[in-house]
Coordinates of C-alpha atoms and ligand atoms in Angstrom, one line a residue:
X1173 CA -10.1 11.5 26.8
X1174 CA -11.6 14.6 25.3
X1175 CA -14.9 16.2 26.3
X1176 CA -16.7 14.2 23.6
X1177 CA -15.7 11.0 25.3
X1178 CA -13.5 10.0 22.4
X1179 CA -10.2 8.4 23.0
X1180 CA -7.5 7.2 20.7
X1181 CA -6.5 4.6 23.4
X1182 CA -7.2 1.0 22.3
X1183 CA -8.1 -1.7 24.9
X1184 CA -5.5 -4.4 25.4
X1185 CA -6.3 -7.6 23.7
X1186 CA -7.1 -10.1 26.4
X1187 CA -4.9 -12.9 24.9
X1188 CA -2.5 -11.5 22.5
X1189 CA 0.8 -9.8 23.5
X1190 CA 2.2 -6.5 22.3
X1191 CA 5.6 -5.9 20.9
X1192 CA 5.8 -8.5 18.1
X1193 CA 7.2 -7.2 14.9
X1194 CA 4.6 -7.6 12.1
X1195 CA 5.3 -7.6 8.4
X1196 CA 2.2 -6.5 6.6
X1197 CA 2.6 -7.4 2.9
X1198 CA 0.2 -6.3 0.3
X1199 CA 0.6 -8.0 -3.1
X1200 CA -1.0 -5.6 -5.6
X1201 CA -3.3 -7.3 -8.0
X1202 CA -3.0 -10.9 -6.6
X1203 CA -6.3 -12.7 -6.6
X1204 CA -7.3 -16.3 -6.4
X1205 CA -8.8 -17.9 -9.4
X1206 CA -9.0 -21.4 -11.0
X1207 CA -5.7 -22.6 -12.2
X1208 CA -5.4 -22.5 -16.0
X1209 CA -2.8 -21.1 -18.4
X1210 CA -4.2 -17.5 -18.2
X1211 CA -3.7 -17.6 -14.4
X1212 CA -0.2 -16.2 -14.2
X1213 CA 0.0 -16.7 -10.5
X1214 CA -0.7 -20.4 -11.0
X1215 CA 1.8 -20.6 -13.9
X1216 CA 4.5 -18.8 -12.1
X1217 CA 6.8 -20.5 -9.6
X1218 CA 5.5 -19.1 -6.3
X1219 CA 6.7 -21.6 -3.7
X1220 CA 6.4 -19.0 -0.9
X1221 CA 2.8 -18.1 -1.6
X1222 CA 2.0 -21.8 -2.2
X1223 CA 3.4 -22.8 1.2
X1224 CA 1.3 -20.2 2.9
X1225 CA -1.8 -21.6 1.2
X1226 CA -1.0 -24.9 2.8
X1227 CA -1.9 -23.2 6.1
X1228 CA -5.6 -23.2 5.1
X1229 CA -8.2 -22.9 6.7
X1230 CA -6.5 -21.9 10.0
X1231 CA -3.7 -19.6 8.7
X1232 CA -4.8 -18.9 5.1
X1233 CA -8.2 -17.8 3.7
X1234 CA -9.7 -15.7 1.1
X1235 CA -11.5 -12.3 1.5
X1236 CA -13.7 -10.3 -0.7
X1237 CA -12.0 -7.4 -2.5
X1238 CA -14.6 -6.0 -5.0
X1239 CA -18.0 -4.5 -5.1
X1240 CA -19.8 -3.7 -1.9
X1241 CA -17.3 -5.2 0.4
X1242 CA -15.0 -2.2 -0.5
X1243 CA -17.8 0.4 -0.8
X1244 CA -18.3 0.3 -4.6
X1245 CA -21.7 0.7 -6.1
X1246 CA -22.3 -2.9 -7.3
X1247 CA -21.1 -6.5 -7.2
X1248 CA -20.0 -6.0 -10.8
X1249 CA -17.4 -3.4 -9.8
X1250 CA -14.0 -4.9 -9.8
X1251 CA -11.7 -3.9 -6.8
X1252 CA -8.9 -1.3 -7.2
X1253 CA -6.0 0.0 -5.2
X1254 CA -7.8 3.0 -3.8
X1255 CA -10.7 1.3 -2.3
X1256 CA -8.7 -1.8 -1.4
X1257 CA -6.1 0.0 0.6
X1258 CA -8.6 2.3 2.0
X1259 CA -10.5 -0.7 3.4
X1260 CA -7.3 -2.4 4.6
X1261 CA -6.2 0.7 6.4
X1262 CA -9.4 2.0 7.7
X1263 CA -11.1 -1.2 8.9
X1264 CA -14.5 0.0 7.9
X1265 CA -16.4 0.1 4.5
X1266 CA -17.0 3.6 3.3
X1267 CA -19.2 4.6 0.4
X1268 CA -16.5 5.3 -2.2
X1269 CA -16.2 8.0 -4.8
X1270 CA -17.9 6.1 -7.5
X1271 CA -20.9 5.7 -5.3
X1272 CA -20.9 9.2 -3.9
X1273 CA -20.9 10.7 -7.4
X1274 CA -23.7 8.4 -8.5
X1275 CA -26.0 9.5 -5.7
X1276 CA -25.1 13.2 -6.0
X1277 CA -26.0 13.0 -9.7
X1278 CA -29.2 10.9 -9.0
X1279 CA -30.5 13.3 -6.4
X1280 CA -29.2 16.4 -8.3
X1281 CA -27.4 17.5 -5.1
X1282 CA -24.2 17.9 -7.2
X1283 CA -25.7 21.0 -8.8
X1284 CA -26.6 22.6 -5.5
X1285 CA -23.2 22.3 -4.0
X1286 CA -20.5 25.0 -3.6
X1287 CA -18.3 23.5 -6.3
X1288 CA -20.8 23.5 -9.0
X1289 CA -22.0 27.0 -8.2
X1290 CA -18.5 28.2 -8.3
X1291 CA -17.8 26.8 -11.8
X1292 CA -21.2 28.0 -13.0
X1293 CA -20.0 31.6 -12.7
X1294 CA -18.0 31.0 -15.8
X1295 CA -20.8 29.5 -17.9
X1296 CA -22.1 32.8 -19.2
X1297 CA -18.9 34.1 -20.8
X1298 CA -16.4 31.2 -20.6
X1299 CA -16.1 27.6 -21.7
X1300 CA -16.6 24.6 -19.4
X1301 CA -13.7 22.1 -19.8
X1302 CA -14.2 18.5 -18.6
X1303 CA -10.9 16.5 -18.3
X1304 CA -10.8 12.8 -17.4
X1305 CA -10.7 9.1 -18.2
X1306 CA -13.2 8.0 -20.8
X1307 CA -14.5 4.5 -20.1
X1308 CA -16.9 2.5 -18.0
X1309 CA -14.2 1.0 -15.9
X1310 CA -15.5 2.5 -12.7
X1311 CA -12.0 2.6 -11.1
X1312 CA -11.1 6.3 -11.8
X1313 CA -14.2 7.5 -13.6
X1314 CA -17.3 6.4 -15.4
X1315 CA -18.6 7.6 -18.8
X1316 CA -22.2 7.5 -17.6
X1317 CA -21.4 10.1 -14.9
X1318 CA -19.7 12.3 -17.6
X1319 CA -22.8 12.0 -19.7
X1320 CA -25.0 13.0 -16.8
X1321 CA -22.7 15.9 -15.9
X1322 CA -22.7 17.2 -19.6
X1323 CA -26.5 17.1 -19.6
X1324 CA -26.8 18.7 -16.2
X1325 CA -24.3 21.4 -16.9
X1326 CA -25.8 22.3 -20.2
X1327 CA -29.3 22.5 -18.7
X1328 CA -27.8 24.9 -16.1
X1329 CA -26.3 27.3 -18.5
X1330 CA -23.1 25.9 -19.9
X1331 CA -23.0 27.2 -23.5
X1332 CA -19.6 26.2 -24.7
X1333 CA -18.2 22.8 -23.5
X1334 CA -14.9 21.2 -24.4
X1335 CA -14.1 17.6 -23.3
X1336 CA -10.5 16.5 -23.0
X1337 CA -10.4 12.7 -23.1
X1338 CA -8.0 10.3 -21.7
X1339 CA -8.4 6.8 -23.3
X1340 CA -8.3 3.8 -21.1
X1341 CA -7.6 0.2 -22.1
X1342 CA -6.4 -0.6 -18.6
X1343 CA -9.7 -1.0 -16.7
X1344 CA -11.4 -2.0 -19.9
X1345 CA -10.4 -3.9 -23.0
X1346 CA -7.8 -2.5 -25.2
X1347 CA -9.4 -1.1 -28.3
X1348 CA -12.6 -0.1 -26.5
X1349 CA -11.5 3.6 -26.7
X1350 CA -13.1 3.8 -30.1
X1351 CA -16.5 2.9 -28.9
X1352 CA -16.3 5.3 -26.0
X1353 CA -15.3 8.2 -28.2
X1354 CA -18.2 7.3 -30.5
X1355 CA -20.6 7.3 -27.7
X1356 CA -19.3 10.7 -26.4
X1357 CA -19.3 12.2 -29.9
X1358 CA -23.0 11.3 -30.3
X1359 CA -23.8 12.9 -27.0
X1360 CA -22.0 16.1 -28.0
X1361 CA -23.7 16.1 -31.3
X1362 CA -27.1 16.0 -29.5
X1363 CA -26.0 19.0 -27.4
X1364 CA -25.0 20.8 -30.5
X1365 CA -28.5 20.2 -31.9
X1366 CA -29.7 22.1 -28.9
X1367 CA -27.5 25.1 -29.7
X1368 CA -24.6 24.2 -27.3
X1369 CA -21.2 24.5 -28.7
X1370 CA -19.9 21.2 -27.4
X1371 CA -16.8 19.2 -28.7
X1372 CA -13.9 17.0 -27.8
X1373 CA -10.9 19.3 -27.7
X1374 CA -8.0 17.0 -27.0
X1375 CA -7.0 13.5 -26.0
X1376 CA -4.3 11.0 -25.2
X1377 CA -3.7 7.6 -23.5
X1378 CA -4.0 7.6 -19.7
X1379 CA -0.6 6.2 -19.1
X1380 CA 1.1 8.6 -21.4
X1381 CA -0.9 11.7 -21.0
X1382 CA -2.0 13.3 -17.6
X1383 CA -2.6 10.4 -15.4
X1384 CA 0.7 9.8 -13.8
X1385 CA 0.7 9.4 -10.0
X1386 CA 3.0 10.0 -7.0
X1387 CA 5.1 12.2 -9.1
X1388 CA 6.8 9.4 -10.9
X1389 CA 7.0 11.3 -14.3
X1390 CA 5.9 14.9 -14.6
X1391 CA 6.4 14.7 -18.3
X1392 CA 3.1 12.7 -18.5
X1393 CA 1.2 15.6 -16.9
X1394 CA 3.0 18.1 -19.1
X1395 CA 2.0 16.4 -22.3
X1396 CA -1.6 16.7 -21.1
X1397 CA -1.2 20.3 -20.1
X1398 CA 0.2 21.2 -23.5
X1399 CA -2.7 19.6 -25.3
X1400 CA -5.5 20.6 -22.8
X1401 CA -4.4 24.1 -21.7
X1402 CA -2.1 25.4 -24.5
X1403 CA -3.8 23.5 -27.4
X1404 CA -0.6 22.1 -28.5
X1405 CA 0.2 18.4 -29.4
X1406 CA 2.3 16.6 -32.0
X1407 CA -0.9 15.1 -33.6
X1408 CA -3.8 17.3 -34.9
X1409 CA -7.0 15.9 -36.1
X1410 CA -10.4 17.2 -37.2
X1411 CA -12.2 14.7 -35.0
X1412 CA -11.4 12.6 -31.9
X1413 CA -12.7 9.5 -33.6
X1414 CA -10.4 9.9 -36.4
X1415 CA -7.6 10.6 -33.9
X1416 CA -8.1 7.5 -31.9
X1417 CA -8.6 5.2 -34.9
X1418 CA -5.5 6.6 -36.6
X1419 CA -3.2 6.7 -33.7
X1420 CA -4.1 3.1 -32.7
X1421 CA -2.5 2.0 -36.0
X1422 CA 1.0 3.0 -34.8
X1423 CA 2.8 -0.3 -34.3
X1424 CA 2.5 -1.8 -30.8
X1425 CA 0.2 1.1 -29.8
X1426 CA -2.6 0.6 -27.3
X1427 CA -5.3 2.7 -25.7
X1428 CA -3.3 3.3 -22.6
X1429 CA -0.5 4.8 -24.4
X1430 CA -1.9 6.9 -27.2
X1431 CA 0.1 10.0 -27.8
X1432 CA -1.5 13.4 -27.1
X1433 CA -3.6 15.0 -29.8
X1434 CA -5.7 18.2 -30.2
X1435 CA -8.7 18.7 -32.4
X1436 CA -8.4 21.5 -34.7
X1437 CA -10.8 23.5 -36.8
X1438 CA -10.7 24.0 -40.7
X1439 CA -8.1 26.7 -40.3
X1440 CA -5.9 24.4 -38.2
X1441 CA -6.5 26.1 -34.9
X1442 CA -7.1 24.1 -31.7
X1443 CA -10.8 24.1 -30.8
X1444 CA -10.4 24.1 -27.1
X1445 CA -7.4 25.4 -25.2
X1446 CA -8.2 26.5 -21.7
X1447 CA -8.4 30.3 -21.4
X1448 CA -8.9 33.0 -18.8
X1449 CA -12.4 32.9 -17.5
X1450 CA -13.1 29.3 -18.3
X1451 CA -14.3 26.6 -15.9
X1452 CA -12.5 23.3 -15.5
X1453 CA -13.6 20.0 -13.9
X1454 CA -11.5 17.0 -13.6
X1455 CA -14.1 14.3 -13.8
X1456 CA -12.2 11.4 -12.2
X1457 CA -13.4 10.6 -8.7
X1458 CA -10.3 8.6 -7.8
X1459 CA -7.5 10.6 -6.3
X1460 CA -4.0 9.3 -7.2
X1461 CA -3.9 10.0 -10.8
X1462 CA -5.5 13.4 -10.6
X1463 CA -3.5 15.0 -7.9
X1464 CA -0.7 16.0 -10.1
X1465 CA -2.9 17.8 -12.6
X1466 CA -4.8 19.4 -9.8
X1467 CA -1.6 20.8 -8.5
X1468 CA -0.7 22.2 -12.0
X1469 CA -4.2 23.7 -12.3
X1470 CA -4.5 25.1 -8.9
X1471 CA -1.1 26.1 -7.5
X1472 CA 0.3 29.6 -8.0
X1473 CA 3.8 28.4 -7.1
X1474 CA 4.6 25.4 -9.3
X1475 CA 8.0 24.3 -10.6
X1476 CA 7.4 20.8 -11.9
X1477 CA 7.3 21.9 -15.6
X1478 CA 6.9 25.1 -17.4
X1479 CA 3.2 25.7 -17.7
X1480 CA 3.9 28.6 -20.3
X1481 CA 0.6 30.1 -19.7
X1482 CA -1.5 29.8 -16.5
X1483 CA -5.0 30.7 -17.3
X1484 CA -7.2 32.3 -14.6
X1485 CA -9.8 29.6 -14.3
X1486 CA -12.5 28.3 -12.0
X1487 CA -11.4 24.8 -11.2
X1488 CA -13.2 22.0 -9.4
X1489 CA -12.4 18.4 -9.0
X1490 CA -15.1 15.8 -9.2
X1491 CA -14.0 15.1 -5.6
X1492 CA -11.5 16.6 -3.4
X1493 CA -8.5 14.4 -4.0
X1494 CA -6.3 15.1 -0.9
X1495 CA -7.8 15.9 2.4
X1496 CA -4.7 17.0 4.0
X1497 CA -3.6 19.4 1.2
X1498 CA -7.2 20.3 0.6
X1499 CA -6.6 19.8 -3.0
X1500 CA -8.5 20.9 -5.1
X1501 CA -10.0 23.5 -2.9
X1502 CA -13.3 23.3 -4.8
X1503 CA -15.0 20.0 -5.7
X1504 CA -18.4 18.8 -6.9
X1505 CA -18.8 16.0 -4.5
X1506 CA -17.5 15.6 -1.0
X1507 CA -15.1 12.6 -0.7
X1508 CA -15.7 9.8 1.7
X1509 CA -14.8 10.9 5.2
X1510 CA -12.3 8.2 6.0
X1511 CA -11.4 8.9 9.6
X1512 CA -9.8 7.1 12.5
X1513 CA -7.7 4.8 10.3
X1514 CA -5.8 1.9 11.9
X1515 CA -2.5 3.8 11.2
X1516 CA -3.7 6.8 13.2
X1517 CA -4.9 4.6 16.1
X1518 CA -1.7 2.5 16.2
X1519 CA 0.5 5.6 16.2
X1520 CA -1.5 6.9 19.2
X1521 CA -0.9 3.6 20.9
X1522 CA 2.9 3.5 20.6
X1523 CA 3.1 1.3 17.4
X1524 CA 6.1 2.3 15.4
X1525 CA 5.5 1.9 11.6
X1526 CA 7.7 1.6 8.6
X1527 CA 6.0 1.8 5.2
X1528 CA 7.7 1.2 1.8
X1529 CA 7.0 0.7 -1.8
X1530 CA 8.3 1.9 -5.1
X1531 CA 7.0 5.2 -6.5
X1532 CA 4.1 3.8 -8.6
X1533 CA 2.6 2.3 -5.5
X1534 CA 4.1 4.3 -2.8
X1535 CA 0.9 6.3 -2.0
X1536 CA -1.0 3.1 -1.8
X1537 CA 0.6 2.0 1.5
X1538 CA 0.8 5.5 2.9
X1539 CA -1.8 7.9 1.3
X1540 CA -4.6 5.4 0.5
X1541 CA -3.8 3.4 3.7
X1542 CA -4.3 6.5 5.8
X1543 CA -7.6 7.4 4.2
X1544 CA -6.3 9.5 1.3
X1545 CA -4.3 11.7 3.6
X1546 CA -0.7 12.6 2.8
X1547 CA 2.1 12.9 5.3
X1548 CA 2.8 11.4 8.7
X1549 CA 0.5 11.2 11.7
X1550 CA 3.6 11.4 13.9
X1551 CA 7.0 11.6 12.2
X1552 CA 8.7 10.3 15.3
X1553 CA 6.9 7.0 15.1
X1554 CA 6.6 6.6 11.4
X1555 CA 9.0 6.2 8.5
X1556 CA 7.9 6.0 4.9
X1557 CA 10.4 5.0 2.3
X1558 CA 9.8 5.4 -1.4
X1559 CA 12.0 3.5 -3.8
X1560 CA 12.1 5.4 -7.2
X1561 CA 10.3 3.5 -9.9
X1562 CA 11.5 3.2 -13.4
X1563 CA 9.8 5.8 -15.5
X1564 CA 9.0 6.0 -19.2
X1565 CA 8.6 2.3 -19.6
X1566 CA 5.9 -0.2 -19.7
X1567 CA 6.5 -2.6 -16.9
X1568 CA 6.5 -5.8 -19.0
X1569 CA 10.0 -4.9 -20.0
X1570 CA 11.1 -4.8 -16.4
X1571 CA 8.6 -7.2 -14.7
X1572 CA 10.8 -7.7 -11.6
X1573 CA 10.4 -3.9 -11.0
X1574 CA 11.8 -3.0 -7.5
X1575 CA 10.4 -5.9 -5.6
X1576 CA 13.8 -7.1 -4.3
X1577 CA 14.7 -3.5 -3.3
X1578 CA 11.4 -3.1 -1.4
X1579 CA 11.8 -6.4 0.3
X1580 CA 15.4 -5.6 1.3
X1581 CA 14.4 -2.2 2.8
X1582 CA 11.6 -4.0 4.7
X1583 CA 14.0 -6.7 5.7
X1584 CA 16.4 -4.1 7.2
X1585 CA 13.5 -2.4 8.9
X1586 CA 12.3 -5.6 10.5
X1587 CA 15.9 -6.6 11.6
X1588 CA 16.6 -3.1 13.0
X1589 CA 14.2 -3.6 15.9
X1590 CA 13.0 0.0 15.4
X1591 CA 9.6 -0.8 14.1
X1592 CA 6.5 -2.8 15.2
X1593 CA 4.8 -2.7 11.8
X1594 CA 6.7 -3.1 8.5
X1595 CA 4.3 -2.5 5.7
X1596 CA 4.9 -2.8 2.0
X1597 CA 3.1 -3.0 -1.3
X1598 CA 4.6 -5.2 -4.0
X1599 CA 3.4 -3.8 -7.3
X1600 CA 4.5 -6.6 -9.8
X1601 CA 1.5 -8.7 -10.4
X1602 CA -0.7 -5.6 -10.9
X1603 CA 1.5 -3.3 -12.8
X1604 CA 2.7 -6.0 -15.2
X1605 CA -0.7 -7.6 -15.4
X1606 CA -2.1 -4.3 -16.6
X1607 CA 0.2 -4.5 -19.7
X1608 CA -1.6 -7.7 -20.9
X1609 CA 1.8 -9.4 -21.4
X1610 CA 1.2 -12.9 -20.0
X1611 CA 4.9 -14.1 -20.1
X1612 CA 6.0 -11.0 -18.4
X1613 CA 3.3 -11.2 -15.8
X1614 CA 4.5 -14.7 -14.9
X1615 CA 7.9 -13.3 -14.3
X1616 CA 6.4 -10.6 -12.2
X1617 CA 4.5 -13.1 -10.0
X1618 CA 7.6 -15.0 -9.3
X1619 CA 9.5 -11.8 -8.4
X1620 CA 6.8 -10.9 -5.9
X1621 CA 6.9 -14.3 -4.4
X1622 CA 10.6 -14.1 -3.9
X1623 CA 10.3 -10.7 -2.2
X1624 CA 7.7 -12.2 0.2
X1625 CA 10.3 -14.8 1.1
X1626 CA 13.0 -12.2 2.0
X1627 CA 10.5 -10.6 4.4
X1628 CA 9.2 -13.7 5.9
X1629 CA 12.8 -15.0 6.5
X1630 CA 13.5 -11.7 8.4
X1631 CA 10.3 -12.2 10.4
X1632 CA 11.5 -15.7 11.3
X1633 CA 14.7 -14.2 12.6
X1634 CA 13.1 -11.6 14.9
X1635 CA 10.3 -13.9 16.1
X1636 CA 7.7 -11.8 14.5
X1637 CA 4.4 -12.3 12.7
X1638 CA 3.6 -11.9 9.0
X1639 CA 0.3 -11.0 7.4
X1640 CA 0.3 -11.4 3.7
X1641 CA -2.7 -10.2 1.6
X1642 CA -3.5 -8.3 -1.6
X1643 CA -5.8 -5.4 -2.5
X1644 CA -7.6 -7.0 -5.5
X1645 CA -7.2 -9.5 -8.3
X1646 CA -5.4 -8.9 -11.6
X1647 CA -2.7 -11.4 -12.6
X1648 CA -4.7 -14.5 -11.7
X1649 CA -6.8 -13.9 -14.7
X1650 CA -5.6 -12.4 -18.0
X1651 CA -8.4 -13.3 -20.4
X1652 CA -11.9 -12.1 -20.9
X1653 CA -14.4 -14.9 -20.1
X1654 CA -17.9 -15.8 -20.9
X1655 CA -20.4 -16.5 -18.2
X1656 CA -19.3 -20.1 -18.0
X1657 CA -15.8 -19.0 -17.3
X1658 CA -14.5 -20.0 -20.8
X1659 CA -12.1 -17.7 -22.7
X1660 CA -14.2 -15.4 -24.9
X1661 CA -13.0 -15.3 -28.5
X1662 CA -13.3 -12.2 -30.7
X1663 CA -14.5 -12.2 -34.3
X1664 CA -11.1 -13.4 -35.5
X1665 CA -11.1 -16.3 -33.1
X1666 CA -8.5 -14.7 -30.8
X1667 CA -8.7 -14.6 -27.0
X1668 CA -9.2 -11.1 -25.6
X1669 CA -6.5 -10.1 -23.2
X1670 CA -7.8 -8.9 -19.9
X1671 CA -5.6 -6.0 -18.8
X1672 CA -7.9 -5.0 -15.9
X1673 CA -8.4 -6.0 -12.4
X1674 CA -10.9 -8.7 -11.6
X1675 CA -13.8 -9.6 -9.2
X1676 CA -11.8 -12.4 -7.5
X1677 CA -11.2 -12.8 -3.9
X1678 CA -7.7 -12.3 -2.4
X1679 CA -5.7 -14.3 0.1
X1680 CA -4.9 -13.5 3.7
X1681 CA -2.2 -15.5 5.3
X1682 CA -0.8 -15.2 8.9
X1683 CA 2.1 -16.9 10.4
X1684 CA 5.5 -16.5 11.9
X1685 CA 7.2 -17.6 15.2
X1686 CA 5.6 -14.7 17.0
X1687 CA 2.1 -15.8 16.3
X1688 CA 0.6 -16.9 19.7
X1689 CA -0.3 -20.6 19.9
X1690 CA -4.0 -21.1 19.2
X1691 CA -4.4 -18.2 16.8
X1692 CA -6.5 -19.2 13.8
X1693 CA -8.9 -17.8 11.3
X1694 CA -12.5 -17.9 12.6
X1695 CA -15.1 -19.8 10.6
X1696 CA -17.9 -17.4 11.4
X1697 CA -16.8 -14.6 9.1
X1698 CA -17.3 -16.4 5.7
X1699 CA -18.0 -13.2 3.9
X1700 CA -15.0 -11.4 5.3
X1701 CA -13.5 -8.7 3.2
X1702 CA -10.4 -6.4 3.1
X1703 CA -11.9 -4.2 5.8
X1704 CA -11.7 -7.1 8.2
X1705 CA -7.9 -7.1 8.0
X1706 CA -7.3 -3.9 10.1
X1707 CA -8.9 -5.3 13.2
X1708 CA -7.0 -8.5 12.7
X1709 CA -3.7 -6.6 12.5
X1710 CA -4.6 -4.5 15.6
X1711 CA -5.2 -7.8 17.5
X1712 CA -1.8 -9.1 16.4
X1713 CA -0.3 -5.9 17.8
X1714 CA -2.0 -6.8 21.1
X1715 CA -5.0 -4.5 20.9
X1716 CA -8.7 -4.8 20.6
X1717 CA -10.0 -2.9 17.5
X1718 CA -12.5 -0.1 18.0
X1719 CA -16.0 -1.4 18.3
X1720 CA -17.2 0.1 15.0
X1721 CA -14.4 -1.6 12.9
X1722 CA -15.3 -4.6 10.8
X1723 CA -14.8 -7.7 12.9
X1724 CA -11.4 -9.4 13.3
X1725 CA -10.8 -12.5 11.2
X1726 CA -9.0 -14.3 14.1
X1727 CA -9.7 -16.0 17.3
X1728 CA -7.4 -17.5 19.9
X1729 CA -8.4 -21.0 21.0
X1730 CA -6.9 -22.7 24.1
X1731 CA -5.1 -25.9 23.4
Ligands
LIG1829 O1 -3.3 1.8 -12.5 C1 -4.2 2.2 -12.0 O2 -4.6 3.4 -11.8 C2 -5.3 1.3 -11.5 C3 -6.1 0.7 -12.6 O3 -6.8 1.8 -13.2 O4 -4.7 0.1 -10.8 P1 -4.6 0.2 -9.2 O5 -5.9 0.3 -8.7 O6 -4.0 -1.2 -8.9 O7 -3.6 1.2 -8.8
LIG1830 MN1 -3.9 -2.4 -6.7
LIG1831 MN1 -4.0 -2.0 -10.9

């Protein structure tokens, strides 16, 4: 115990033993919704997950995974991987990036901070570049925050502003990019009336340009770099609205995958490459899909692609994206201080952990789980394994993804006896759900279910315990609905495919031969959310959770 009285030591649980191997399985984007043909989890053959549900209410229940339960501003905010895994890992609810940026903008504090004052130095002679996701999805960014920042920066001396937009269609309906670009164009036109030289300078779809994650495909970031920094792209347009409308007509094209474009002036010259002396802000608050660009913008030593020209800029993130790497070093809003995560506690209490997913979700069960912190707490007690994801494809063409490979790695870790906690993320229902391809999403859900079975079978063999849950909804609802819950039709009478996450709750199931007799879900935590899972898991490892953690979901009754 240090002089502050703080200790990592967890109290022993009065009734639950230590030393049971626990498989902690997170199905990404697997919510619970009413069964109909747009519920891919219902349509898919999922015998394993169905059998867990039969354990309700003692061994299966639902928990909240959206809105305030995961630290988002409102109950209309769908859940997402960052906030979901943060809550699962940290056991407490932290005000998340979306909310922190809202309040920094509302109080004006964002303009008093070190980050803003740093970039402001460039306003007199340089250009302010804002790069980020353009939608109201609220998962990575929000357009209203961009609008406020544009206003605030221009009122504080920014004279020349260039916006580099990434179109969405993943957290919002496909096709909505046109409206968001229109909104932004109107705002920029108003700034121009006030004498500010403000324009959109470049763009591209988020999945094809800039917003890769966990280093799955640096080409994605390079495409963005070429357009944003060098002012080079295969497509050149006079306006962003024209760009988006035209590029959307490419067969099978969608907002998420628009090719990179730059806006050029009458002489064909790009209107907004990033130059020496400029300021750059990446406006996304969420970390995973901005870290790679942050590295390219900030690191002197960088070998992931040829940057060709590395402008001397003043760069700030909307938030700091990686607390361990201190990346970026300057930021407008301080990130949530997610400390004392369950992973860190457990490592201090001798729990040996194995974590695994494929690249596209690898950081979810490591980086997000550990409170947006990269690396191990203790390399002797932890092993993190990343299975390379396919790159350059949309996952509806490979809906099984690496589910079996992940499950087999986890199975081997369980059977090895070397680990107390084996934690995985199965990406299928989420990554394929985001493509909007209903048939492929059904295949994805089945594949995830089969992977769960592989791990549960291993747990049976070693006398362990399983905890199966999810981070938010996605595949259980693939259609936009009206308030009554009926599919909403567009003007042509077509249903509108929902590529985004949902507001639905997610399951938590416990079981396995190692589960002590009498363990069951309590009835007095009806509003339980993802943050309650950490204390539950600590209990199953034989420990009491720290007193400020959200309460456990389980009780042990004598029978
Ligand atoms: O793909 C992503 O970045 C988000 C959706 O924007 O999904 P998830 O939160 O499940 O990672
Ligand atoms: Mn997710
Ligand atoms: Mn997702």
